[in-house]
Amino acid sequence: MNIQTLSKYNSLLTLAKKMGSHDILKSYLQLSNDFPLPLGISHGVDMNHLKAAQDISSIEPIHWCYNEDIAKRAHGIKEYIRLPHPWIILKELTLQQSTSKELLIIGPPDGKTNNLNLLKSLKKKNIDKGDILIKQRGDIDNSKNFWINEGYGVVSAGYSDDKFYYRLFNLISQYEKVLSCSMSSALIFAAALGKKCSALEDFSMTTYELSTYSSSINFKESVAPIIMRMIQNSAEDDLVNFTENLLGISYFDTSSELKNKLLNNIENLKFPIHHHTPRSIPLKKFYEIIALRFKKPSLLQMTLIDILRSLTSPK
């Protein structure tokens, strides 16, 4: 597929833009800002905990696989490409990390109960100093005030925009130690940077998932237990190596090599949009025209009835 044809769909290809993956890869490969990247990538880290590759159902026609487990689960569903995770690109291009702070505590999903549970666990460990990393989702003022009143610092990488990974990288880089209350992507990112990582073992939290989540999980293959064992055993070198490989350090190459790989994948594309729901070619075209007309990629994953409701409901 030529770039001009793909460019017509650029407004719909949004998944890799949300956390900065798109921006980091373009910068490394020296691609122009308006170059269309038809890549879908997991939000955070795919820990091999799902039956299918995480976020494989996105409309982007090529899945960005940063390890072989992801590639295996993407095979047969859509086209895929082996590229290092954006975190690895940032790490490889950063000459030196400036460490100036001691402890970063990765906080739970926002909420009073979760905050109280974390505070209880921290007090048990006599941890009364450190900065709490909070996800910027909605109004987090109550959580900020809670932790400040308890004597802790509060930090955030902000919203998941095109500079998110840059900010998170700079934030985590400042700390010597990272403590997490859950199996967070941020913990994996910290481990890959060589931070001294630990985890709270007596913490419980409340979170919400879609009703279909339980049917899609595959905890037997998840890498989370492996990572946790390394943390418990203080196997720091093994942890760095494992998390670097999880994030695709073996796929890292010169910008020219990776650029050629990407361009070859794009050239071999047959379709500009991935339709996860089986549809006839005329119906696919109809969906694409509607999505382009209203600049709403979400329409591509709706039923026809839902599309009509979405477009006719009062705003």
C-alpha positions as protocol buffer text, in pm:
chain_id: "A"
residue {
  index: 1
  type: MET
  ca { x: 0 y: 0 z: 0 }
}
residue {
  index: 2
  type: ASN
  ca { x: 139 y: 339 z: -89 }
}
residue {
  index: 3
  type: ILE
  ca { x: 178 y: 613 z: 171 }
}
residue {
  index: 4
  type: GLN
  ca { x: -62 y: 851 z: -6 }
}
residue {
  index: 5
  type: THR
  ca { x: -347 y: 600 z: 20 }
}
residue {
  index: 6
  type: LEU
  ca { x: -271 y: 526 z: 383 }
}
residue {
  index: 7
  type: SER
  ca { x: -254 y: 899 z: 464 }
}
residue {
  index: 8
  type: LYS
  ca { x: -626 y: 931 z: 392 }
}
residue {
  index: 9
  type: TYR
  ca { x: -690 y: 718 z: 701 }
}
residue {
  index: 10
  type: ASN
  ca { x: -437 y: 888 z: 928 }
}
residue {
  index: 11
  type: SER
  ca { x: -705 y: 1064 z: 1135 }
}
residue {
  index: 12
  type: LEU
  ca { x: -845 y: 724 z: 1237 }
}
residue {
  index: 13
  type: LEU
  ca { x: -512 y: 564 z: 1335 }
}
residue {
  index: 14
  type: THR
  ca { x: -494 y: 690 z: 1692 }
}
residue {
  index: 15
  type: LEU
  ca { x: -392 y: 404 z: 1926 }
}
residue {
  index: 16
  type: ALA
  ca { x: -15 y: 452 z: 1907 }
}
residue {
  index: 17
  type: LYS
  ca { x: -57 y: 828 z: 1945 }
}
residue {
  index: 18
  type: LYS
  ca { x: -219 y: 809 z: 2287 }
}
residue {
  index: 19
  type: MET
  ca { x: 87 y: 743 z: 2505 }
}
residue {
  index: 20
  type: GLY
  ca { x: 359 y: 871 z: 2278 }
}
residue {
  index: 21
  type: SER
  ca { x: 462 y: 546 z: 2107 }
}
residue {
  index: 22
  type: HIS
  ca { x: 387 y: 705 z: 1771 }
}
residue {
  index: 23
  type: ASP
  ca { x: 599 y: 1012 z: 1847 }
}
residue {
  index: 24
  type: ILE
  ca { x: 897 y: 818 z: 1985 }
}
residue {
  index: 25
  type: LEU
  ca { x: 917 y: 582 z: 1688 }
}
residue {
  index: 26
  type: LYS
  ca { x: 880 y: 861 z: 1433 }
}
residue {
  index: 27
  type: SER
  ca { x: 1152 y: 1060 z: 1603 }
}
residue {
  index: 28
  type: TYR
  ca { x: 1395 y: 767 z: 1605 }
}
residue {
  index: 29
  type: LEU
  ca { x: 1322 y: 670 z: 1245 }
}
residue {
  index: 30
  type: GLN
  ca { x: 1334 y: 1036 z: 1136 }
}
residue {
  index: 31
  type: LEU
  ca { x: 988 y: 1025 z: 982 }
}
residue {
  index: 32
  type: SER
  ca { x: 787 y: 1341 z: 919 }
}
residue {
  index: 33
  type: ASN
  ca { x: 510 y: 1443 z: 1160 }
}
residue {
  index: 34
  type: ASP
  ca { x: 242 y: 1374 z: 900 }
}
residue {
  index: 35
  type: PHE
  ca { x: 373 y: 1025 z: 811 }
}
residue {
  index: 36
  type: PRO
  ca { x: 89 y: 776 z: 874 }
}
residue {
  index: 37
  type: LEU
  ca { x: 179 y: 501 z: 1122 }
}
residue {
  index: 38
  type: PRO
  ca { x: -74 y: 215 z: 1090 }
}
residue {
  index: 39
  type: LEU
  ca { x: 45 y: 51 z: 1412 }
}
residue {
  index: 40
  type: GLY
  ca { x: -154 y: -66 z: 1710 }
}
residue {
  index: 41
  type: ILE
  ca { x: 29 y: -133 z: 2037 }
}
residue {
  index: 42
  type: SER
  ca { x: -77 y: -241 z: 2384 }
}
residue {
  index: 43
  type: HIS
  ca { x: -146 y: 32 z: 2636 }
}
residue {
  index: 44
  type: GLY
  ca { x: 126 y: -24 z: 2892 }
}
residue {
  index: 45
  type: VAL
  ca { x: 291 y: -367 z: 2884 }
}
residue {
  index: 46
  type: ASP
  ca { x: 140 y: -684 z: 2742 }
}
residue {
  index: 47
  type: MET
  ca { x: 231 y: -934 z: 3014 }
}
residue {
  index: 48
  type: ASN
  ca { x: 113 y: -1235 z: 2814 }
}
residue {
  index: 49
  type: HIS
  ca { x: -184 y: -1252 z: 3051 }
}
residue {
  index: 50
  type: LEU
  ca { x: -449 y: -1251 z: 2777 }
}
residue {
  index: 51
  type: LYS
  ca { x: -539 y: -1519 z: 2525 }
}
residue {
  index: 52
  type: ALA
  ca { x: -498 y: -1275 z: 2238 }
}
residue {
  index: 53
  type: ALA
  ca { x: -237 y: -1003 z: 2213 }
}
residue {
  index: 54
  type: GLN
  ca { x: -343 y: -702 z: 2421 }
}
residue {
  index: 55
  type: ASP
  ca { x: -536 y: -442 z: 2214 }
}
residue {
  index: 56
  type: ILE
  ca { x: -516 y: -663 z: 1902 }
}
residue {
  index: 57
  type: SER
  ca { x: -877 y: -568 z: 1822 }
}
residue {
  index: 58
  type: SER
  ca { x: -782 y: -207 z: 1746 }
}
residue {
  index: 59
  type: ILE
  ca { x: -850 y: -80 z: 1393 }
}
residue {
  index: 60
  type: GLU
  ca { x: -481 y: -31 z: 1311 }
}
residue {
  index: 61
  type: PRO
  ca { x: -388 y: -293 z: 1046 }
}
residue {
  index: 62
  type: ILE
  ca { x: -43 y: -379 z: 1190 }
}
residue {
  index: 63
  type: HIS
  ca { x: 18 y: -490 z: 1549 }
}
residue {
  index: 64
  type: TRP
  ca { x: 339 y: -366 z: 1712 }
}
residue {
  index: 65
  type: CYS
  ca { x: 493 y: -676 z: 1874 }
}
residue {
  index: 66
  type: TYR
  ca { x: 786 y: -619 z: 2107 }
}
residue {
  index: 67
  type: ASN
  ca { x: 843 y: -985 z: 2197 }
}
residue {
  index: 68
  type: GLU
  ca { x: 780 y: -1328 z: 2049 }
}
residue {
  index: 69
  type: ASP
  ca { x: 491 y: -1415 z: 2282 }
}
residue {
  index: 70
  type: ILE
  ca { x: 300 y: -1115 z: 2147 }
}
residue {
  index: 71
  type: ALA
  ca { x: 385 y: -1209 z: 1788 }
}
residue {
  index: 72
  type: LYS
  ca { x: 256 y: -1564 z: 1842 }
}
residue {
  index: 73
  type: ARG
  ca { x: -76 y: -1434 z: 1976 }
}
residue {
  index: 74
  type: ALA
  ca { x: -109 y: -1177 z: 1698 }
}
residue {
  index: 75
  type: HIS
  ca { x: -45 y: -1434 z: 1424 }
}
residue {
  index: 76
  type: GLY
  ca { x: -353 y: -1516 z: 1223 }
}
residue {
  index: 77
  type: ILE
  ca { x: -548 y: -1217 z: 1356 }
}
residue {
  index: 78
  type: LYS
  ca { x: -379 y: -928 z: 1176 }
}
residue {
  index: 79
  type: GLU
  ca { x: -48 y: -830 z: 1023 }
}
residue {
  index: 80
  type: TYR
  ca { x: 228 y: -762 z: 1276 }
}
residue {
  index: 81
  type: ILE
  ca { x: 576 y: -619 z: 1301 }
}
residue {
  index: 82
  type: ARG
  ca { x: 858 y: -686 z: 1547 }
}
residue {
  index: 83
  type: LEU
  ca { x: 980 y: -358 z: 1694 }
}
residue {
  index: 84
  type: PRO
  ca { x: 1118 y: -267 z: 2038 }
}
residue {
  index: 85
  type: HIS
  ca { x: 878 y: -108 z: 2284 }
}
residue {
  index: 86
  type: PRO
  ca { x: 903 y: 274 z: 2288 }
}
residue {
  index: 87
  type: TRP
  ca { x: 1046 y: 246 z: 2641 }
}
residue {
  index: 88
  type: ILE
  ca { x: 1348 y: 58 z: 2506 }
}
residue {
  index: 89
  type: ILE
  ca { x: 1399 y: 320 z: 2235 }
}
residue {
  index: 90
  type: LEU
  ca { x: 1399 y: 594 z: 2501 }
}
residue {
  index: 91
  type: LYS
  ca { x: 1638 y: 396 z: 2720 }
}
residue {
  index: 92
  type: GLU
  ca { x: 1882 y: 323 z: 2439 }
}
residue {
  index: 93
  type: LEU
  ca { x: 1887 y: 687 z: 2333 }
}
residue {
  index: 94
  type: THR
  ca { x: 1934 y: 823 z: 2687 }
}
residue {
  index: 95
  type: LEU
  ca { x: 2303 y: 853 z: 2770 }
}
residue {
  index: 96
  type: GLN
  ca { x: 2262 y: 890 z: 3147 }
}
residue {
  index: 97
  type: GLN
  ca { x: 1980 y: 884 z: 3399 }
}
residue {
  index: 98
  type: SER
  ca { x: 1989 y: 1160 z: 3659 }
}
residue {
  index: 99
  type: THR
  ca { x: 1893 y: 1003 z: 3995 }
}
residue {
  index: 100
  type: SER
  ca { x: 1813 y: 1262 z: 4263 }
}
residue {
  index: 101
  type: LYS
  ca { x: 1531 y: 1111 z: 4470 }
}
residue {
  index: 102
  type: GLU
  ca { x: 1503 y: 802 z: 4687 }
}
residue {
  index: 103
  type: LEU
  ca { x: 1164 y: 629 z: 4672 }
}
residue {
  index: 104
  type: LEU
  ca { x: 879 y: 624 z: 4422 }
}
residue {
  index: 105
  type: ILE
  ca { x: 563 y: 439 z: 4529 }
}
residue {
  index: 106
  type: ILE
  ca { x: 339 y: 329 z: 4243 }
}
residue {
  index: 107
  type: GLY
  ca { x: -13 y: 399 z: 4361 }
}
residue {
  index: 108
  type: PRO
  ca { x: -332 y: 199 z: 4299 }
}
residue {
  index: 109
  type: PRO
  ca { x: -633 y: 303 z: 4088 }
}
residue {
  index: 110
  type: ASP
  ca { x: -784 y: 620 z: 4232 }
}
residue {
  index: 111
  type: GLY
  ca { x: -1030 y: 575 z: 4518 }
}
residue {
  index: 112
  type: LYS
  ca { x: -1070 y: 615 z: 4893 }
}
residue {
  index: 113
  type: THR
  ca { x: -1064 y: 242 z: 4974 }
}
residue {
  index: 114
  type: ASN
  ca { x: -754 y: 177 z: 4764 }
}
residue {
  index: 115
  type: ASN
  ca { x: -572 y: 472 z: 4919 }
}
residue {
  index: 116
  type: LEU
  ca { x: -656 y: 362 z: 5273 }
}
residue {
  index: 117
  type: ASN
  ca { x: -544 y: 4 z: 5200 }
}
residue {
  index: 118
  type: LEU
  ca { x: -214 y: 127 z: 5058 }
}
residue {
  index: 119
  type: LEU
  ca { x: -156 y: 357 z: 5355 }
}
residue {
  index: 120
  type: LYS
  ca { x: -217 y: 66 z: 5592 }
}
residue {
  index: 121
  type: SER
  ca { x: 36 y: -150 z: 5404 }
}
residue {
  index: 122
  type: LEU
  ca { x: 294 y: 128 z: 5404 }
}
residue {
  index: 123
  type: LYS
  ca { x: 255 y: 188 z: 5777 }
}
residue {
  index: 124
  type: LYS
  ca { x: 308 y: -184 z: 5843 }
}
residue {
  index: 125
  type: LYS
  ca { x: 641 y: -156 z: 5663 }
}
residue {
  index: 126
  type: ASN
  ca { x: 726 y: 169 z: 5846 }
}
residue {
  index: 127
  type: ILE
  ca { x: 741 y: 353 z: 5515 }
}
residue {
  index: 128
  type: ASP
  ca { x: 640 y: 708 z: 5598 }
}
residue {
  index: 129
  type: LYS
  ca { x: 830 y: 893 z: 5325 }
}
residue {
  index: 130
  type: GLY
  ca { x: 824 y: 877 z: 4946 }
}
residue {
  index: 131
  type: ASP
  ca { x: 638 y: 1007 z: 4644 }
}
residue {
  index: 132
  type: ILE
  ca { x: 312 y: 843 z: 4538 }
}
residue {
  index: 133
  type: LEU
  ca { x: 274 y: 801 z: 4161 }
}
residue {
  index: 134
  type: ILE
  ca { x: -90 y: 865 z: 4069 }
}
residue {
  index: 135
  type: LYS
  ca { x: -252 y: 798 z: 3732 }
}
residue {
  index: 136
  type: GLN
  ca { x: -412 y: 1109 z: 3586 }
}
residue {
  index: 137
  type: ARG
  ca { x: -759 y: 977 z: 3515 }
}
residue {
  index: 138
  type: GLY
  ca { x: -1042 y: 1217 z: 3582 }
}
residue {
  index: 139
  type: ASP
  ca { x: -1047 y: 1420 z: 3902 }
}
residue {
  index: 140
  type: ILE
  ca { x: -765 y: 1303 z: 4129 }
}
residue {
  index: 141
  type: ASP
  ca { x: -766 y: 1599 z: 4370 }
}
residue {
  index: 142
  type: ASN
  ca { x: -905 y: 1389 z: 4655 }
}
residue {
  index: 143
  type: SER
  ca { x: -620 y: 1138 z: 4622 }
}
residue {
  index: 144
  type: LYS
  ca { x: -361 y: 1414 z: 4599 }
}
residue {
  index: 145
  type: ASN
  ca { x: -491 y: 1581 z: 4913 }
}
residue {
  index: 146
  type: PHE
  ca { x: -512 y: 1246 z: 5096 }
}
residue {
  index: 147
  type: TRP
  ca { x: -145 y: 1164 z: 5040 }
}
residue {
  index: 148
  type: ILE
  ca { x: -22 y: 1516 z: 5104 }
}
residue {
  index: 149
  type: ASN
  ca { x: -211 y: 1523 z: 5434 }
}
residue {
  index: 150
  type: GLU
  ca { x: -45 y: 1193 z: 5526 }
}
residue {
  index: 151
  type: GLY
  ca { x: 300 y: 1343 z: 5465 }
}
residue {
  index: 152
  type: TYR
  ca { x: 383 y: 1187 z: 5129 }
}
residue {
  index: 153
  type: GLY
  ca { x: 475 y: 1358 z: 4805 }
}
residue {
  index: 154
  type: VAL
  ca { x: 253 y: 1321 z: 4497 }
}
residue {
  index: 155
  type: VAL
  ca { x: 369 y: 1293 z: 4135 }
}
residue {
  index: 156
  type: SER
  ca { x: 200 y: 1210 z: 3805 }
}
residue {
  index: 157
  type: ALA
  ca { x: 302 y: 1167 z: 3442 }
}
residue {
  index: 158
  type: GLY
  ca { x: -22 y: 1337 z: 3340 }
}
residue {
  index: 159
  type: TYR
  ca { x: -274 y: 1231 z: 3080 }
}
residue {
  index: 160
  type: SER
  ca { x: -205 y: 964 z: 2818 }
}
residue {
  index: 161
  type: ASP
  ca { x: -120 y: 1208 z: 2539 }
}
residue {
  index: 162
  type: ASP
  ca { x: 161 y: 1197 z: 2283 }
}
residue {
  index: 163
  type: LYS
  ca { x: 424 y: 1300 z: 2542 }
}
residue {
  index: 164
  type: PHE
  ca { x: 317 y: 1059 z: 2817 }
}
residue {
  index: 165
  type: TYR
  ca { x: 604 y: 810 z: 2785 }
}
residue {
  index: 166
  type: TYR
  ca { x: 858 y: 1094 z: 2773 }
}
residue {
  index: 167
  type: ARG
  ca { x: 724 y: 1234 z: 3100 }
}
residue {
  index: 168
  type: LEU
  ca { x: 699 y: 893 z: 3269 }
}
residue {
  index: 169
  type: PHE
  ca { x: 1054 y: 807 z: 3162 }
}
residue {
  index: 170
  type: ASN
  ca { x: 1192 y: 1132 z: 3303 }
}
residue {
  index: 171
  type: LEU
  ca { x: 991 y: 1087 z: 3623 }
}
residue {
  index: 172
  type: ILE
  ca { x: 1096 y: 728 z: 3700 }
}
residue {
  index: 173
  type: SER
  ca { x: 1457 y: 805 z: 3605 }
}
residue {
  index: 174
  type: GLN
  ca { x: 1483 y: 1042 z: 3901 }
}
residue {
  index: 175
  type: TYR
  ca { x: 1437 y: 768 z: 4164 }
}
residue {
  index: 176
  type: GLU
  ca { x: 1676 y: 514 z: 4309 }
}
residue {
  index: 177
  type: LYS
  ca { x: 1406 y: 278 z: 4439 }
}
residue {
  index: 178
  type: VAL
  ca { x: 1055 y: 191 z: 4318 }
}
residue {
  index: 179
  type: LEU
  ca { x: 790 y: 20 z: 4531 }
}
residue {
  index: 180
  type: SER
  ca { x: 465 y: -104 z: 4380 }
}
residue {
  index: 181
  type: CYS
  ca { x: 139 y: -223 z: 4529 }
}
residue {
  index: 182
  type: SER
  ca { x: 39 y: -410 z: 4211 }
}
residue {
  index: 183
  type: MET
  ca { x: 175 y: -568 z: 3893 }
}
residue {
  index: 184
  type: SER
  ca { x: 188 y: -234 z: 3716 }
}
residue {
  index: 185
  type: SER
  ca { x: 344 y: -157 z: 3378 }
}
residue {
  index: 186
  type: ALA
  ca { x: 531 y: 122 z: 3557 }
}
residue {
  index: 187
  type: LEU
  ca { x: 704 y: -142 z: 3772 }
}
residue {
  index: 188
  type: ILE
  ca { x: 827 y: -321 z: 3458 }
}
residue {
  index: 189
  type: PHE
  ca { x: 945 y: 7 z: 3311 }
}
residue {
  index: 190
  type: ALA
  ca { x: 1133 y: 86 z: 3633 }
}
residue {
  index: 191
  type: ALA
  ca { x: 1294 y: -259 z: 3641 }
}
residue {
  index: 192
  type: ALA
  ca { x: 1413 y: -221 z: 3282 }
}
residue {
  index: 193
  type: LEU
  ca { x: 1585 y: 103 z: 3385 }
}
residue {
  index: 194
  type: GLY
  ca { x: 1775 y: -82 z: 3656 }
}
residue {
  index: 195
  type: LYS
  ca { x: 1586 y: 65 z: 3951 }
}
residue {
  index: 196
  type: LYS
  ca { x: 1584 y: -127 z: 4278 }
}
residue {
  index: 197
  type: CYS
  ca { x: 1229 y: -265 z: 4273 }
}
residue {
  index: 198
  type: SER
  ca { x: 1012 y: -407 z: 4548 }
}
residue {
  index: 199
  type: ALA
  ca { x: 645 y: -491 z: 4595 }
}
residue {
  index: 200
  type: LEU
  ca { x: 394 y: -490 z: 4880 }
}
residue {
  index: 201
  type: GLU
  ca { x: 267 y: -842 z: 4944 }
}
residue {
  index: 202
  type: ASP
  ca { x: -25 y: -766 z: 5176 }
}
residue {
  index: 203
  type: PHE
  ca { x: -209 y: -507 z: 4966 }
}
residue {
  index: 204
  type: SER
  ca { x: -553 y: -556 z: 4814 }
}
residue {
  index: 205
  type: MET
  ca { x: -738 y: -316 z: 4586 }
}
residue {
  index: 206
  type: THR
  ca { x: -1066 y: -266 z: 4406 }
}
residue {
  index: 207
  type: THR
  ca { x: -1068 y: -231 z: 4029 }
}
residue {
  index: 208
  type: TYR
  ca { x: -1326 y: -258 z: 3754 }
}
residue {
  index: 209
  type: GLU
  ca { x: -1309 y: -452 z: 3428 }
}
residue {
  index: 210
  type: LEU
  ca { x: -1546 y: -526 z: 3141 }
}
residue {
  index: 211
  type: SER
  ca { x: -1785 y: -818 z: 3190 }
}
residue {
  index: 212
  type: THR
  ca { x: -1601 y: -1010 z: 2916 }
}
residue {
  index: 213
  type: TYR
  ca { x: -1259 y: -975 z: 3083 }
}
residue {
  index: 214
  type: SER
  ca { x: -1267 y: -1307 z: 3271 }
}
residue {
  index: 215
  type: SER
  ca { x: -1315 y: -1501 z: 2946 }
}
residue {
  index: 216
  type: SER
  ca { x: -1013 y: -1336 z: 2783 }
}
residue {
  index: 217
  type: ILE
  ca { x: -750 y: -1386 z: 3054 }
}
residue {
  index: 218
  type: ASN
  ca { x: -480 y: -1653 z: 3054 }
}
residue {
  index: 219
  type: PHE
  ca { x: -298 y: -1618 z: 3384 }
}
residue {
  index: 220
  type: LYS
  ca { x: -109 y: -1949 z: 3337 }
}
residue {
  index: 221
  type: GLU
  ca { x: 109 y: -1786 z: 3071 }
}
residue {
  index: 222
  type: SER
  ca { x: 145 y: -1449 z: 3243 }
}
residue {
  index: 223
  type: VAL
  ca { x: 498 y: -1323 z: 3309 }
}
residue {
  index: 224
  type: ALA
  ca { x: 384 y: -1148 z: 3629 }
}
residue {
  index: 225
  type: PRO
  ca { x: 473 y: -1438 z: 3867 }
}
residue {
  index: 226
  type: ILE
  ca { x: 822 y: -1459 z: 3714 }
}
residue {
  index: 227
  type: ILE
  ca { x: 880 y: -1089 z: 3771 }
}
residue {
  index: 228
  type: MET
  ca { x: 749 y: -1106 z: 4126 }
}
residue {
  index: 229
  type: ARG
  ca { x: 977 y: -1401 z: 4213 }
}
residue {
  index: 230
  type: MET
  ca { x: 1278 y: -1208 z: 4086 }
}
residue {
  index: 231
  type: ILE
  ca { x: 1178 y: -909 z: 4299 }
}
residue {
  index: 232
  type: GLN
  ca { x: 1126 y: -1127 z: 4607 }
}
residue {
  index: 233
  type: ASN
  ca { x: 1463 y: -1296 z: 4555 }
}
residue {
  index: 234
  type: SER
  ca { x: 1639 y: -961 z: 4492 }
}
residue {
  index: 235
  type: ALA
  ca { x: 1766 y: -1099 z: 4161 }
}
residue {
  index: 236
  type: GLU
  ca { x: 1833 y: -751 z: 4026 }
}
residue {
  index: 237
  type: ASP
  ca { x: 2046 y: -840 z: 3723 }
}
residue {
  index: 238
  type: ASP
  ca { x: 1804 y: -1113 z: 3617 }
}
residue {
  index: 239
  type: LEU
  ca { x: 1514 y: -868 z: 3659 }
}
residue {
  index: 240
  type: VAL
  ca { x: 1678 y: -607 z: 3435 }
}
residue {
  index: 241
  type: ASN
  ca { x: 1756 y: -866 z: 3166 }
}
residue {
  index: 242
  type: PHE
  ca { x: 1409 y: -1020 z: 3181 }
}
residue {
  index: 243
  type: THR
  ca { x: 1220 y: -692 z: 3160 }
}
residue {
  index: 244
  type: GLU
  ca { x: 1447 y: -558 z: 2885 }
}
residue {
  index: 245
  type: ASN
  ca { x: 1375 y: -869 z: 2680 }
}
residue {
  index: 246
  type: LEU
  ca { x: 1005 y: -848 z: 2760 }
}
residue {
  index: 247
  type: LEU
  ca { x: 1012 y: -497 z: 2611 }
}
residue {
  index: 248
  type: GLY
  ca { x: 1201 y: -608 z: 2302 }
}
residue {
  index: 249
  type: ILE
  ca { x: 1561 y: -501 z: 2345 }
}
residue {
  index: 250
  type: SER
  ca { x: 1664 y: -779 z: 2101 }
}
residue {
  index: 251
  type: TYR
  ca { x: 1460 y: -602 z: 1831 }
}
residue {
  index: 252
  type: PHE
  ca { x: 1645 y: -274 z: 1875 }
}
residue {
  index: 253
  type: ASP
  ca { x: 1850 y: -183 z: 1569 }
}
residue {
  index: 254
  type: THR
  ca { x: 1977 y: 115 z: 1378 }
}
residue {
  index: 255
  type: SER
  ca { x: 1715 y: 366 z: 1271 }
}
residue {
  index: 256
  type: SER
  ca { x: 1774 y: 283 z: 904 }
}
residue {
  index: 257
  type: GLU
  ca { x: 1718 y: -92 z: 960 }
}
residue {
  index: 258
  type: LEU
  ca { x: 1399 y: -41 z: 1159 }
}
residue {
  index: 259
  type: LYS
  ca { x: 1275 y: 216 z: 909 }
}
residue {
  index: 260
  type: ASN
  ca { x: 1323 y: -26 z: 621 }
}
residue {
  index: 261
  type: LYS
  ca { x: 1139 y: -296 z: 814 }
}
residue {
  index: 262
  type: LEU
  ca { x: 846 y: -62 z: 877 }
}
residue {
  index: 263
  type: LEU
  ca { x: 828 y: 60 z: 516 }
}
residue {
  index: 264
  type: ASN
  ca { x: 832 y: -299 z: 387 }
}
residue {
  index: 265
  type: ASN
  ca { x: 544 y: -390 z: 619 }
}
residue {
  index: 266
  type: ILE
  ca { x: 343 y: -91 z: 502 }
}
residue {
  index: 267
  type: GLU
  ca { x: 416 y: -167 z: 137 }
}
residue {
  index: 268
  type: ASN
  ca { x: 279 y: -521 z: 181 }
}
residue {
  index: 269
  type: LEU
  ca { x: -42 y: -403 z: 349 }
}
residue {
  index: 270
  type: LYS
  ca { x: -361 y: -502 z: 168 }
}
residue {
  index: 271
  type: PHE
  ca { x: -607 y: -299 z: 373 }
}
residue {
  index: 272
  type: PRO
  ca { x: -570 y: 34 z: 560 }
}
residue {
  index: 273
  type: ILE
  ca { x: -808 y: -65 z: 842 }
}
residue {
  index: 274
  type: HIS
  ca { x: -841 y: -380 z: 1051 }
}
residue {
  index: 275
  type: HIS
  ca { x: -1202 y: -493 z: 1100 }
}
residue {
  index: 276
  type: HIS
  ca { x: -1198 y: -724 z: 1401 }
}
residue {
  index: 277
  type: THR
  ca { x: -1561 y: -817 z: 1335 }
}
residue {
  index: 278
  type: PRO
  ca { x: -1592 y: -1015 z: 1008 }
}
residue {
  index: 279
  type: ARG
  ca { x: -1760 y: -800 z: 739 }
}
residue {
  index: 280
  type: SER
  ca { x: -1810 y: -810 z: 366 }
}
residue {
  index: 281
  type: ILE
  ca { x: -1592 y: -577 z: 158 }
}
residue {
  index: 282
  type: PRO
  ca { x: -1884 y: -341 z: 76 }
}
residue {
  index: 283
  type: LEU
  ca { x: -1975 y: -321 z: 445 }
}
residue {
  index: 284
  type: LYS
  ca { x: -1612 y: -251 z: 537 }
}
residue {
  index: 285
  type: LYS
  ca { x: -1606 y: 35 z: 288 }
}
residue {
  index: 286
  type: PHE
  ca { x: -1931 y: 174 z: 429 }
}
residue {
  index: 287
  type: TYR
  ca { x: -1789 y: 171 z: 783 }
}
residue {
  index: 288
  type: GLU
  ca { x: -1469 y: 339 z: 671 }
}
residue {
  index: 289
  type: ILE
  ca { x: -1653 y: 614 z: 482 }
}
residue {
  index: 290
  type: ILE
  ca { x: -1872 y: 687 z: 785 }
}
residue {
  index: 291
  type: ALA
  ca { x: -1574 y: 690 z: 1024 }
}
residue {
  index: 292
  type: LEU
  ca { x: -1377 y: 922 z: 796 }
}
residue {
  index: 293
  type: ARG
  ca { x: -1674 y: 1150 z: 740 }
}
residue {
  index: 294
  type: PHE
  ca { x: -1728 y: 1204 z: 1114 }
}
residue {
  index: 295
  type: LYS
  ca { x: -1362 y: 1154 z: 1214 }
}
residue {
  index: 296
  type: LYS
  ca { x: -1464 y: 892 z: 1470 }
}
residue {
  index: 297
  type: PRO
  ca { x: -1255 y: 572 z: 1469 }
}
residue {
  index: 298
  type: SER
  ca { x: -1486 y: 428 z: 1736 }
}
residue {
  index: 299
  type: LEU
  ca { x: -1761 y: 394 z: 1474 }
}
residue {
  index: 300
  type: LEU
  ca { x: -1561 y: 115 z: 1309 }
}
residue {
  index: 301
  type: GLN
  ca { x: -1619 y: -108 z: 1611 }
}
residue {
  index: 302
  type: MET
  ca { x: -1992 y: -44 z: 1653 }
}
residue {
  index: 303
  type: THR
  ca { x: -2295 y: -222 z: 1519 }
}
residue {
  index: 304
  type: LEU
  ca { x: -2500 y: -38 z: 1258 }
}
residue {
  index: 305
  type: ILE
  ca { x: -2773 y: 28 z: 1513 }
}
residue {
  index: 306
  type: ASP
  ca { x: -2523 y: 177 z: 1757 }
}
residue {
  index: 307
  type: ILE
  ca { x: -2382 y: 397 z: 1481 }
}
residue {
  index: 308
  type: LEU
  ca { x: -2728 y: 538 z: 1408 }
}
residue {
  index: 309
  type: ARG
  ca { x: -2785 y: 602 z: 1778 }
}
residue {
  index: 310
  type: SER
  ca { x: -2446 y: 770 z: 1812 }
}
residue {
  index: 311
  type: LEU
  ca { x: -2497 y: 999 z: 1516 }
}
residue {
  index: 312
  type: THR
  ca { x: -2858 y: 1094 z: 1589 }
}
residue {
  index: 313
  type: SER
  ca { x: -2851 y: 1127 z: 1969 }
}
residue {
  index: 314
  type: PRO
  ca { x: -2850 y: 1485 z: 2102 }
}
residue {
  index: 315
  type: LYS
  ca { x: -2512 y: 1611 z: 2223 }
}
